[in-house]
Coordinates of C-alpha atoms and ligand atoms in Angstrom, one line a residue:
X1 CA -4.0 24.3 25.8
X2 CA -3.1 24.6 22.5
X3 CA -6.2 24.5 19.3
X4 CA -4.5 21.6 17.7
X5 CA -4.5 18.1 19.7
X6 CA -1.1 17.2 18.1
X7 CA 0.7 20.1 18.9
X8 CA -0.6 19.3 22.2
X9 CA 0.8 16.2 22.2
X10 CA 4.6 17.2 21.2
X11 CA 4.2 19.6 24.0
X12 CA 2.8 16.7 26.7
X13 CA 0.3 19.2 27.9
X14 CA -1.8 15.7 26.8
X15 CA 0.5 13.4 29.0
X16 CA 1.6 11.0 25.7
X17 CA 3.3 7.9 26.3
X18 CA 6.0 8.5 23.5
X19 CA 7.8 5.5 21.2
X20 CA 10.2 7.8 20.3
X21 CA 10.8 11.2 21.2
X22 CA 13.9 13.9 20.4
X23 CA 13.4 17.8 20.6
X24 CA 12.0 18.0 17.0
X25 CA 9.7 15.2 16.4
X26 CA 7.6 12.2 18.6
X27 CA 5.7 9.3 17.7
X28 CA 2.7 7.7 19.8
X29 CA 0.6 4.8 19.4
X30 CA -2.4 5.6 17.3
X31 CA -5.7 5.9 19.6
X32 CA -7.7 3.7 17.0
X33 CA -5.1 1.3 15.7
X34 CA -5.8 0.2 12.5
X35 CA -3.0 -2.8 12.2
X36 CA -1.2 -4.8 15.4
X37 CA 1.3 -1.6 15.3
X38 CA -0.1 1.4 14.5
X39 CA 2.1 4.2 15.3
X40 CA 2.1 8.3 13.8
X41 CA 5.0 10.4 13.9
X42 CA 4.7 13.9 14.4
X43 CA 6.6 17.3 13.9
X44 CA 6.5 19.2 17.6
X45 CA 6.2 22.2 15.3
X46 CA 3.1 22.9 13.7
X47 CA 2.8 22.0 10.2
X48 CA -1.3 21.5 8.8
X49 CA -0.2 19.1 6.0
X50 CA 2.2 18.6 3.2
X51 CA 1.1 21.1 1.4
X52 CA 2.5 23.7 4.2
X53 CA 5.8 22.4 4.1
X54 CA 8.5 25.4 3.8
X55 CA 11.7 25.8 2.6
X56 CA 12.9 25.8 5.7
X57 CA 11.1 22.4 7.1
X58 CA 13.7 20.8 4.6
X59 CA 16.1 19.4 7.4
X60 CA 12.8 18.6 9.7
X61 CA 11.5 16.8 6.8
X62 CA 15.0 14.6 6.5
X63 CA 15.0 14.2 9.8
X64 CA 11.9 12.8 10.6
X65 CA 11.9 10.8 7.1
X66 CA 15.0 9.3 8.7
X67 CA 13.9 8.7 12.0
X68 CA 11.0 6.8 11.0
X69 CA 13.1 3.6 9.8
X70 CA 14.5 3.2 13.5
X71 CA 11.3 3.8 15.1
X72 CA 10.0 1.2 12.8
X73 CA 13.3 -1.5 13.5
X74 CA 12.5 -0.5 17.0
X75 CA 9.1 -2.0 16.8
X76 CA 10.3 -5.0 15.4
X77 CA 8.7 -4.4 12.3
X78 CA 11.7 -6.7 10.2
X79 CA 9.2 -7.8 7.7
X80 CA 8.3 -4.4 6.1
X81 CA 5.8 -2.0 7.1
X82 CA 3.6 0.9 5.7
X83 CA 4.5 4.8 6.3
X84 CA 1.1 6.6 5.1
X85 CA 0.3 10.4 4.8
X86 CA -3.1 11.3 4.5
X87 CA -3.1 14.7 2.8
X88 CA -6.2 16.9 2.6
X89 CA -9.9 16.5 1.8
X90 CA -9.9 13.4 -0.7
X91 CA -7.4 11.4 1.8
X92 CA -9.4 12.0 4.5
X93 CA -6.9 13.7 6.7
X94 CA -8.7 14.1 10.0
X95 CA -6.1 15.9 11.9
X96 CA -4.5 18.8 10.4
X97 CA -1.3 18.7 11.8
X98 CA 1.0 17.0 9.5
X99 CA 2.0 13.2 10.5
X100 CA 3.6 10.2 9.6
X101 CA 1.4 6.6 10.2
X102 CA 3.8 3.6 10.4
X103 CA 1.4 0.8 10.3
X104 CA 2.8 -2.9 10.2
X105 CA 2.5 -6.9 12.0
X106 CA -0.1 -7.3 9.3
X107 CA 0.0 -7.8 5.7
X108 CA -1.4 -4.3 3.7
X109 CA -3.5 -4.6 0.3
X110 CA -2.7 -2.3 -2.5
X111 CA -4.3 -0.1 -3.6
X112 CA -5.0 1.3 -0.9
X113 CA -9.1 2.2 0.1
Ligands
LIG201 P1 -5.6 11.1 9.6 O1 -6.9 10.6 9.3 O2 -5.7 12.6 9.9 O3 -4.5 10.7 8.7 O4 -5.2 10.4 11.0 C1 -5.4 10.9 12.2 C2 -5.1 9.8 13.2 O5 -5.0 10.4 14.5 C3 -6.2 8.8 13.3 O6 -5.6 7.5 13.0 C4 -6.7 8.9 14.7 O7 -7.0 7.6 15.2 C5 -5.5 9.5 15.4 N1 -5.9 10.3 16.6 C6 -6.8 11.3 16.6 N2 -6.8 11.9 17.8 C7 -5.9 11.3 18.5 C8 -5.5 11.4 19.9 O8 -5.9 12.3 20.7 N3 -4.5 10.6 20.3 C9 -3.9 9.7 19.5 N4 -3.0 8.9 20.0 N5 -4.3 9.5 18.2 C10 -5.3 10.3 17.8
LIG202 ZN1 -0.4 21.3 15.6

C-alpha cells in the first residue's frame, strides 16, 4: 500500500468508485463534500502540489486542465462551478498529492475563506 492515500486511489488498491477515469488522471467524489457536487481530480502520478510541477508534467497539466470541463458538463454542472487548488500551508492543503476540487449545485461566495 502506497504512503500517499491518493496515489492509492489512482492505483484502486483503495477500491474508488471513479467519475471519470483515463490512464493518467481520475476523479472521485470528495469523502466530506463540501457543496451538492463535490468532486477532486487527481494525477495517477504523484505530484505533492503545484509547486512540484516539472517541465515535463506540462502535457499532464493540459490534460487534466482540459479534462476537468467535461467531467464538470458531465455532472450537470451547466450553471458554472468552482475548480479550487489548495496549495501548501496557508491554503490548508491536507493531502499532499496535488488535486483539482470541482465543487458546484450551490452558489460559492467570493472571497473565498
Ligand atoms: P485539501 O484540503 O488537501 O485541498 O483537500 C483534501 C480533500 O481530500 C478534502 O476535501 C478531503 O475531504 C478529501 N479526502 C481526504 N481523504 C480522502 C479519502 O480517503 N477519500 C476521498 N474520497 N476523499 C478524501
Ligand atoms: Zn500520491
Amino acid at each position: 500500500m502506497s504512503d500517499c492515500i491518493f496515489c492509492s486511489i489512482g492505483s484502486h488498491e483503495i477500491p474508488t468508485t471513479a467519475v471519470y477515469e483515463d490512464d493518467e488522471i481520475i476523479a472521485f467524489n470528495d469523502l466530506d463534500p463540501q457543496a451538492p457536487v463535490h468532486v477532486l481530480v487527481i494525477t495517477k502520478k504523484h505530484i505533492s502540489s503545484l509547486d512540484d510541477v516539472s517541465e515535463g508534467d506540462k502535457t499532464l497539466m493540459g490534460h487534466i486542465m482540459f479534462k476537468i470541463h467535461e467531467i464538470a458538463a458531465d455532472l450537470g454542472l451547466d450553471n458554472g462551478y468552482r475548480v479550487v487548488i489548495n496549495n501548501g500551508e496557508d491554503a490548508f492543503q491536507t493531502v499532499k498529492h496535488l488535486h483539482f476540487h470541482i465543487l458546484g449545485k450551490r452558489k460559492m461566495t467570493w472571497p473565498p475563506g
